[in-house]
CSV table of C-alpha atoms in Angstrom, one decimal:
chain,number,residue,atom,x,y,z
C,1,UNK,CA,-24.0,50.5,15.1
C,2,UNK,CA,-25.3,48.0,14.2
C,3,UNK,CA,-22.9,44.8,14.8
C,4,UNK,CA,-20.1,44.3,17.0
C,5,UNK,CA,-17.5,41.4,17.3
C,6,UNK,CA,-14.4,40.6,19.4
C,7,UNK,CA,-11.1,38.7,18.1
C,8,UNK,CA,-7.2,37.8,18.0
C,9,UNK,CA,-5.5,38.9,15.3
C,10,UNK,CA,-2.6,37.0,13.9
C,11,UNK,CA,-0.3,39.0,15.3
C,12,UNK,CA,-2.3,37.9,19.4
C,13,UNK,CA,-3.9,42.0,19.3
C,14,UNK,CA,-6.8,42.4,20.4
C,15,UNK,CA,-9.1,44.2,17.9
C,16,UNK,CA,-13.4,44.6,18.2
C,17,UNK,CA,-15.1,45.5,15.3
C,18,UNK,CA,-17.8,47.5,14.7
C,19,UNK,CA,-20.0,47.3,11.9
C,20,UNK,CA,-22.2,49.9,10.5
C,21,UNK,CA,-25.2,50.2,9.4
C,22,UNK,CA,-26.2,50.5,5.9
C,23,UNK,CA,-25.2,53.9,4.6
C,24,UNK,CA,-25.9,55.2,1.1
C,25,UNK,CA,-22.1,54.7,0.2
C,26,UNK,CA,-22.6,51.3,2.2
C,27,UNK,CA,-20.6,50.3,5.1
C,28,UNK,CA,-17.9,51.6,6.2
C,29,UNK,CA,-16.4,49.2,9.4
C,30,UNK,CA,-14.0,49.7,12.5
C,31,UNK,CA,-11.3,47.7,13.5
C,32,UNK,CA,-10.9,49.3,17.6
C,33,UNK,CA,-8.5,48.4,20.3
C,34,UNK,CA,-9.6,47.8,22.7
C,35,UNK,CA,-6.2,47.6,24.4
C,36,UNK,CA,-6.1,51.5,24.3
C,37,UNK,CA,-9.0,53.0,25.2
C,38,UNK,CA,-11.0,51.9,21.5
C,39,UNK,CA,-9.0,53.2,19.7
C,40,UNK,CA,-10.3,53.2,16.3
C,41,UNK,CA,-7.0,51.3,13.9
C,42,UNK,CA,-8.9,51.0,10.4
C,43,UNK,CA,-12.2,51.3,8.3
C,44,UNK,CA,-13.2,49.2,6.7
C,45,UNK,CA,-14.6,51.2,3.1
C,46,UNK,CA,-16.2,50.9,-0.1
C,47,UNK,CA,-12.6,52.2,-1.3
C,48,UNK,CA,-10.9,48.9,0.6
C,49,UNK,CA,-13.6,46.3,-0.8
C,50,UNK,CA,-14.0,47.2,-4.6
C,51,UNK,CA,-18.5,47.1,-4.2
C,52,UNK,CA,-20.9,48.3,-2.2
C,53,UNK,CA,-21.4,46.8,1.3
C,54,UNK,CA,-24.4,44.7,2.1
C,55,UNK,CA,-25.2,44.1,5.3
C,56,UNK,CA,-23.1,44.8,8.4
C,57,UNK,CA,-22.2,41.5,9.7
C,58,UNK,CA,-18.9,40.6,9.1
C,59,UNK,CA,-16.8,37.8,10.7
C,60,UNK,CA,-13.7,37.1,11.3
C,61,UNK,CA,-11.6,33.5,10.0
C,62,UNK,CA,-9.5,31.6,13.3
C,63,UNK,CA,-6.9,33.6,11.9
C,64,UNK,CA,-7.5,36.8,13.0
C,65,UNK,CA,-5.8,37.8,9.4
C,66,UNK,CA,-9.5,37.6,6.8
C,67,UNK,CA,-12.9,39.6,7.9
C,68,UNK,CA,-15.6,38.2,5.2
C,69,UNK,CA,-17.6,41.0,4.2
C,70,UNK,CA,-20.9,41.1,2.5
C,71,UNK,CA,-21.2,42.7,-0.8
C,72,UNK,CA,-24.4,43.7,-2.4
C,73,UNK,CA,-25.3,44.7,-6.7
C,74,UNK,CA,-28.3,46.6,-5.9
C,75,UNK,CA,-29.0,47.8,-9.5
C,76,UNK,CA,-29.6,44.4,-10.9
C,77,UNK,CA,-30.3,42.1,-7.8
C,78,UNK,CA,-34.4,43.0,-8.2
C,79,UNK,CA,-34.1,41.2,-11.9
C,80,UNK,CA,-31.2,39.3,-11.4
C,81,UNK,CA,-30.7,36.9,-9.0
C,82,UNK,CA,-27.4,35.5,-7.6
C,83,UNK,CA,-25.7,38.9,-7.7
C,84,UNK,CA,-24.0,38.5,-3.9
C,85,UNK,CA,-21.2,37.6,-2.7
C,86,UNK,CA,-18.9,38.1,-0.3
C,87,UNK,CA,-15.5,39.5,-0.1
C,88,UNK,CA,-12.2,38.5,2.0
C,89,UNK,CA,-10.5,41.3,3.2
C,90,UNK,CA,-7.0,40.1,4.1
C,91,UNK,CA,-5.7,42.6,6.9
C,92,UNK,CA,-2.2,42.4,7.0
C,93,UNK,CA,-1.6,42.9,3.2
C,94,UNK,CA,-5.1,44.9,2.4
C,95,UNK,CA,-6.0,42.5,-0.4
C,96,UNK,CA,-9.9,41.7,-1.0
C,97,UNK,CA,-10.8,38.6,-3.0
C,98,UNK,CA,-13.8,38.9,-4.2
C,99,UNK,CA,-16.2,35.9,-4.0
C,100,UNK,CA,-18.9,35.7,-6.4
C,101,UNK,CA,-22.7,34.3,-6.9
C,102,UNK,CA,-23.3,33.7,-2.9
C,103,UNK,CA,-27.4,34.5,-3.4
C,104,UNK,CA,-28.5,38.2,-3.4
C,105,UNK,CA,-28.7,39.2,0.1
C,106,UNK,CA,-25.9,37.7,2.2
C,107,UNK,CA,-26.2,37.6,6.1
C,108,UNK,CA,-25.1,35.6,8.4
C,109,UNK,CA,-21.6,33.5,8.8
C,110,UNK,CA,-20.3,30.6,10.4
C,111,UNK,CA,-16.1,29.5,9.3
C,112,UNK,CA,-14.5,25.9,10.8
C,113,UNK,CA,-12.2,25.9,13.2
C,114,UNK,CA,-9.8,25.3,10.6
C,115,UNK,CA,-10.5,27.5,8.4
C,116,UNK,CA,-11.1,24.9,5.6
C,117,UNK,CA,-14.3,26.4,4.8
C,118,UNK,CA,-16.7,29.2,5.6
C,119,UNK,CA,-20.2,28.7,5.5
C,120,UNK,CA,-22.9,32.2,4.7
C,121,UNK,CA,-26.7,32.5,4.5
C,122,UNK,CA,-28.3,34.1,1.9
C,123,UNK,CA,-31.6,36.0,4.0
C,124,UNK,CA,-33.0,36.7,0.5
C,125,UNK,CA,-33.4,33.2,-1.5
C,126,UNK,CA,-33.4,31.0,2.3
C,127,UNK,CA,-29.7,29.7,0.8
C,128,UNK,CA,-27.1,28.3,2.2
C,129,UNK,CA,-23.8,28.5,0.3
C,130,UNK,CA,-20.8,26.7,1.5
C,131,UNK,CA,-16.8,28.3,0.8
C,132,UNK,CA,-14.0,26.6,0.4
C,133,UNK,CA,-11.5,29.3,1.2
C,134,UNK,CA,-8.7,27.4,-0.4
C,135,UNK,CA,-9.6,27.8,-3.8
C,136,UNK,CA,-12.1,31.0,-3.2
C,137,UNK,CA,-15.5,29.4,-4.6
C,138,UNK,CA,-18.9,28.0,-3.6
C,139,UNK,CA,-18.5,24.8,-3.7
C,140,UNK,CA,-22.4,23.2,-2.2
C,141,UNK,CA,-25.5,24.9,-0.8
C,142,UNK,CA,-28.5,24.2,0.4
C,143,UNK,CA,-32.1,25.0,1.3
C,144,UNK,CA,-31.6,26.8,4.4
C,145,UNK,CA,-35.2,25.5,5.7
C,146,UNK,CA,-36.6,28.5,7.8
C,147,UNK,CA,-37.6,31.6,5.5
C,148,UNK,CA,-34.9,34.9,5.6
C,149,UNK,CA,-32.1,33.0,7.6
C,150,UNK,CA,-29.8,35.7,9.5
C,151,UNK,CA,-27.5,33.8,12.1
C,152,UNK,CA,-26.0,30.5,11.2
C,153,UNK,CA,-24.1,28.1,13.7
C,154,UNK,CA,-22.2,24.7,13.0
C,155,UNK,CA,-22.7,22.5,16.4
C,156,UNK,CA,-19.5,21.6,18.7
C,157,UNK,CA,-18.3,18.9,15.6
C,158,UNK,CA,-19.3,19.9,13.1
C,159,UNK,CA,-21.3,17.6,11.9
C,160,UNK,CA,-24.7,20.2,11.6
C,161,UNK,CA,-25.5,23.7,11.1
C,162,UNK,CA,-28.6,25.8,12.5
C,163,UNK,CA,-29.8,28.6,10.4
C,164,UNK,CA,-31.7,31.3,12.9
C,165,UNK,CA,-35.1,32.2,10.5
C,166,UNK,CA,-35.3,35.2,12.0
C,167,UNK,CA,-37.7,35.6,8.1
C,168,UNK,CA,-34.8,38.4,7.0
C,169,UNK,CA,-36.4,40.5,4.2
C,170,UNK,CA,-40.0,39.2,4.5
C,171,UNK,CA,-42.0,38.5,7.2
C,172,UNK,CA,-38.9,39.7,9.7
C,173,UNK,CA,-40.7,37.9,12.4
C,174,UNK,CA,-39.8,34.0,12.3
C,175,UNK,CA,-39.3,32.1,15.6
C,176,UNK,CA,-37.9,28.9,14.3
C,177,UNK,CA,-34.1,27.7,13.9
C,178,UNK,CA,-33.4,24.5,10.6
C,179,UNK,CA,-31.2,21.7,11.0
C,180,UNK,CA,-28.8,21.0,8.0
C,181,UNK,CA,-26.0,17.8,7.6
C,182,UNK,CA,-22.9,20.5,7.3
C,183,UNK,CA,-21.6,17.2,4.6
C,184,UNK,CA,-23.9,16.4,2.4
C,185,UNK,CA,-25.8,19.7,2.7
C,186,UNK,CA,-29.1,17.7,2.9
C,187,UNK,CA,-31.9,17.7,5.7
C,188,UNK,CA,-30.8,15.1,8.2
C,189,UNK,CA,-34.2,14.1,8.6
C,190,UNK,CA,-34.4,11.1,11.1
C,191,UNK,CA,-32.1,13.3,14.1
C,192,UNK,CA,-35.6,15.4,14.6
C,193,UNK,CA,-39.8,14.8,13.9
C,194,UNK,CA,-40.6,17.9,13.1
C,195,UNK,CA,-38.0,20.8,10.8
C,196,UNK,CA,-37.8,23.5,11.8
C,197,UNK,CA,-37.6,23.4,15.4
C,198,UNK,CA,-40.1,26.4,17.0
C,199,UNK,CA,-38.9,27.8,19.7
C,200,UNK,CA,-41.8,29.1,20.9
C,201,UNK,CA,-41.9,31.4,23.7
C,202,UNK,CA,-42.1,34.8,23.5
C,203,UNK,CA,-40.3,33.9,19.8
C,204,UNK,CA,-39.9,36.8,17.0
C,205,UNK,CA,-37.6,38.0,15.1
C,206,UNK,CA,-34.6,35.5,16.7
C,207,UNK,CA,-31.7,36.5,15.0
C,208,UNK,CA,-28.4,35.2,16.6
C,209,UNK,CA,-27.2,31.9,17.8
C,210,UNK,CA,-24.6,31.5,19.9
C,211,UNK,CA,-23.2,28.4,21.0
C,212,UNK,CA,-22.6,28.2,24.5
C,213,UNK,CA,-18.3,27.5,25.7
C,214,UNK,CA,-18.6,24.3,27.4
C,215,UNK,CA,-19.4,21.4,25.1
C,216,UNK,CA,-20.5,19.7,28.4
C,217,UNK,CA,-23.7,21.4,29.2
C,218,UNK,CA,-24.6,21.9,24.4
C,219,UNK,CA,-26.5,24.8,24.4
C,220,UNK,CA,-27.1,27.3,21.7
C,221,UNK,CA,-28.5,30.5,22.8
C,222,UNK,CA,-30.2,32.2,21.1
C,223,UNK,CA,-31.0,36.2,20.9
C,224,UNK,CA,-34.8,37.2,20.3
C,225,UNK,CA,-35.2,40.6,18.7
C,226,UNK,CA,-38.7,41.7,19.0
C,227,UNK,CA,-39.4,39.5,22.6
C,228,UNK,CA,-38.0,39.4,25.5
C,229,UNK,CA,-36.4,36.3,26.2
C,230,UNK,CA,-33.6,35.0,25.7
C,231,UNK,CA,-34.3,31.8,24.4
C,232,UNK,CA,-32.0,28.3,25.6
C,233,UNK,CA,-31.9,25.0,23.0
C,234,UNK,CA,-30.8,22.3,24.0
C,235,UNK,CA,-28.4,20.7,21.2
C,236,UNK,CA,-28.6,17.0,22.8
C,237,UNK,CA,-33.0,16.8,22.5
C,238,UNK,CA,-33.0,19.4,19.8
C,239,UNK,CA,-35.6,21.3,22.3
C,240,UNK,CA,-36.6,24.4,24.6
C,241,UNK,CA,-34.6,24.0,28.3
C,242,UNK,CA,-35.3,27.3,28.9
C,243,UNK,CA,-36.2,30.9,28.3
C,244,UNK,CA,-34.7,33.9,30.1
C,245,UNK,CA,-36.0,37.0,30.5
C,246,UNK,CA,-34.4,40.4,29.7
C,247,UNK,CA,-33.8,43.0,32.5
C,248,UNK,CA,-37.4,45.1,32.2
C,249,UNK,CA,-38.6,43.7,29.4
C,250,UNK,CA,-35.9,44.9,26.5
C,251,UNK,CA,-35.1,43.2,23.6
C,252,UNK,CA,-32.0,40.9,22.6
C,253,UNK,CA,-30.0,41.9,18.6
C,254,UNK,CA,-26.2,40.0,20.5
C,255,UNK,CA,-24.8,38.5,23.1
C,256,UNK,CA,-21.8,36.6,24.1
C,257,UNK,CA,-19.9,34.4,26.3
C,258,UNK,CA,-17.2,35.6,28.6
C,259,UNK,CA,-14.4,34.2,31.5
C,260,UNK,CA,-13.3,35.8,33.9
C,261,UNK,CA,-10.5,34.8,37.0
C,262,UNK,CA,-10.6,36.0,40.6
C,263,UNK,CA,-9.1,39.0,39.5
C,264,UNK,CA,-12.1,40.0,37.2
C,265,UNK,CA,-9.1,39.6,34.0
C,266,UNK,CA,-12.5,38.5,31.0
C,267,UNK,CA,-11.4,36.6,28.0
C,268,UNK,CA,-14.4,36.2,25.5
C,269,UNK,CA,-14.9,32.5,24.6
C,270,UNK,CA,-17.6,33.9,21.9
C,271,UNK,CA,-20.6,36.2,20.5
C,272,UNK,CA,-22.9,36.3,17.5
C,273,UNK,CA,-19.6,36.2,15.2
C,274,UNK,CA,-18.6,33.0,16.0
C,275,UNK,CA,-16.8,30.7,19.3
C,276,UNK,CA,-13.3,32.3,20.0
C,277,UNK,CA,-9.9,30.5,20.2
C,278,UNK,CA,-10.0,28.2,23.5
C,279,UNK,CA,-12.8,27.7,22.6
C,280,UNK,CA,-12.2,26.4,18.8
C,281,UNK,CA,-9.2,24.6,19.2
C,282,UNK,CA,-11.9,22.2,21.8
C,283,UNK,CA,-13.7,22.2,18.4
C,284,UNK,CA,-11.0,21.0,16.6
C,285,UNK,CA,-10.5,18.0,19.0
C,286,UNK,CA,-14.4,17.4,19.0
C,287,UNK,CA,-14.4,17.0,15.2
C,288,UNK,CA,-10.9,15.0,14.7
C,289,UNK,CA,-12.5,12.6,17.6
C,290,UNK,CA,-15.5,12.1,15.2
C,291,UNK,CA,-13.7,11.7,12.1
C,292,UNK,CA,-11.4,9.1,13.8
C,293,UNK,CA,-15.0,7.5,15.5
C,294,UNK,CA,-16.7,6.7,12.4
C,295,UNK,CA,-16.6,3.9,11.4
C,296,UNK,CA,-14.1,2.7,7.7
C,297,UNK,CA,-15.9,1.9,4.8
C,298,UNK,CA,-16.4,-1.5,4.3
C,299,UNK,CA,-15.6,-3.4,1.2
C,300,UNK,CA,-19.0,-4.0,-1.7
C,301,UNK,CA,-20.4,-7.1,-1.3
C,302,UNK,CA,-19.2,-9.7,-4.6
C,303,UNK,CA,-22.4,-9.3,-7.5
C,304,UNK,CA,-24.9,-12.2,-7.0
C,305,UNK,CA,-24.4,-11.8,-3.8
C,306,UNK,CA,-27.6,-13.8,-2.1
C,307,UNK,CA,-28.7,-14.7,1.3
C,308,UNK,CA,-29.0,-12.5,4.2
C,309,UNK,CA,-26.0,-11.0,3.8
C,310,UNK,CA,-27.0,-9.3,1.0
C,311,UNK,CA,-30.1,-7.8,2.8
C,312,UNK,CA,-28.2,-6.4,5.3
C,313,UNK,CA,-26.2,-4.7,3.0
C,314,UNK,CA,-29.1,-3.6,1.5
C,315,UNK,CA,-30.8,-2.1,4.1
C,316,UNK,CA,-27.6,-0.8,5.2
C,317,UNK,CA,-27.8,0.5,2.5
C,318,UNK,CA,-30.8,1.5,1.8
C,319,UNK,CA,-31.3,3.7,5.6
C,320,UNK,CA,-27.9,5.3,6.0
C,321,UNK,CA,-24.7,4.8,3.6
C,322,UNK,CA,-26.5,5.5,0.1
C,323,UNK,CA,-25.7,9.7,-0.9
C,324,UNK,CA,-24.1,9.7,2.4
C,325,UNK,CA,-27.6,9.1,4.4
C,326,UNK,CA,-29.3,6.6,2.2
C,327,UNK,CA,-31.8,6.8,0.3
C,328,UNK,CA,-35.2,6.0,3.1
C,329,UNK,CA,-34.5,10.3,3.9
C,330,UNK,CA,-35.8,11.5,0.7
C,331,UNK,CA,-37.9,9.1,-0.8
C,332,UNK,CA,-39.0,7.6,2.9
C,333,UNK,CA,-38.6,4.1,4.7
C,334,UNK,CA,-41.5,2.7,2.2
C,335,UNK,CA,-39.6,4.5,-1.6
C,336,UNK,CA,-43.0,6.3,-2.4
C,337,UNK,CA,-41.2,9.1,-1.8
C,338,UNK,CA,-43.3,12.1,-2.1
C,339,UNK,CA,-43.9,16.2,-4.0
C,340,UNK,CA,-43.2,17.4,-0.5
C,341,UNK,CA,-39.7,15.6,-0.1
C,342,UNK,CA,-39.4,15.9,-4.1
C,343,UNK,CA,-38.4,12.6,-4.3
C,344,UNK,CA,-40.3,10.2,-6.6
C,345,UNK,CA,-41.2,6.4,-6.1
C,346,UNK,CA,-38.5,4.6,-5.9
C,347,UNK,CA,-39.9,0.2,-5.5
C,348,UNK,CA,-39.2,-1.6,-8.1
C,349,UNK,CA,-36.2,0.4,-8.7
C,350,UNK,CA,-33.7,-1.2,-10.7
C,351,UNK,CA,-30.2,-0.1,-12.6
C,352,UNK,CA,-31.1,0.5,-15.4
C,353,UNK,CA,-33.7,2.3,-13.8
C,354,UNK,CA,-31.6,4.2,-12.1
C,355,UNK,CA,-29.0,4.8,-14.5
């Protein structure tokens, strides 16, 4: 067995999803009932999906109705790229919807708290894809900013994505975390001085990121498959806050947060499959608050504007609003660009050149 995640399904039943490791036939994955002696209530097989099941890292959407399963096309992917996909399995009806063109080896996924979008890591191409769950189609993609991304986590207001750089499919001893603007699918270069974030310590083959369930704490806990510590990343400063040694020097490849009542009744709040219902409810509140606090778009300046107002407007466009991030995020504050950003020198550019 490889990965395990808990969830509550669309009928309010507790379920545990156990993903079997790679086999010649792919999968199967199993659904267990933790309230009935962990009885297997369903298997998810190739016959259910219709394709070879890929990396055993399935996730469940916020409704508890859909399981997202990686699928791969091994006969072709050595020669033809972008042959992987996601199978979206409806647990109520058994219908499977295939979402194609999700890189070559889809692995970690993160669902928005409203269930509208799903982000997926492709470890082979070190790319993150964005799925619109209404149309079941890819609506965007970007570089993960790390090699061989494995786990993938959204922050509290769902403005940032954190791909966990394990080096999957390559060196497999990664120790860095990337940052992506979830709305624009760009790298927020002005947020952190150096990217990706190097976790240091014993970090080696880091894999899963789990959001601490208290937004006031605002931490990302990172498991460490080839190290002996769990690494705590402060999401306010984007610096490592703590290294937590594992008992007896063991390695970690999962994790969860559970809240207990005084009589020892537990509630799962988050695990490697993502936040659970109570945490997602808080995330929806945070997302709504962030959207309400966002400044309303200002009307465009009248043509031919001059003086201080035009200067201020130009500065705002250059530093903040162009393309949603500002020209400076790619071309630099001096506008010179650079090969490392794949950005040209835009000094002196006029309207004709831009067109």
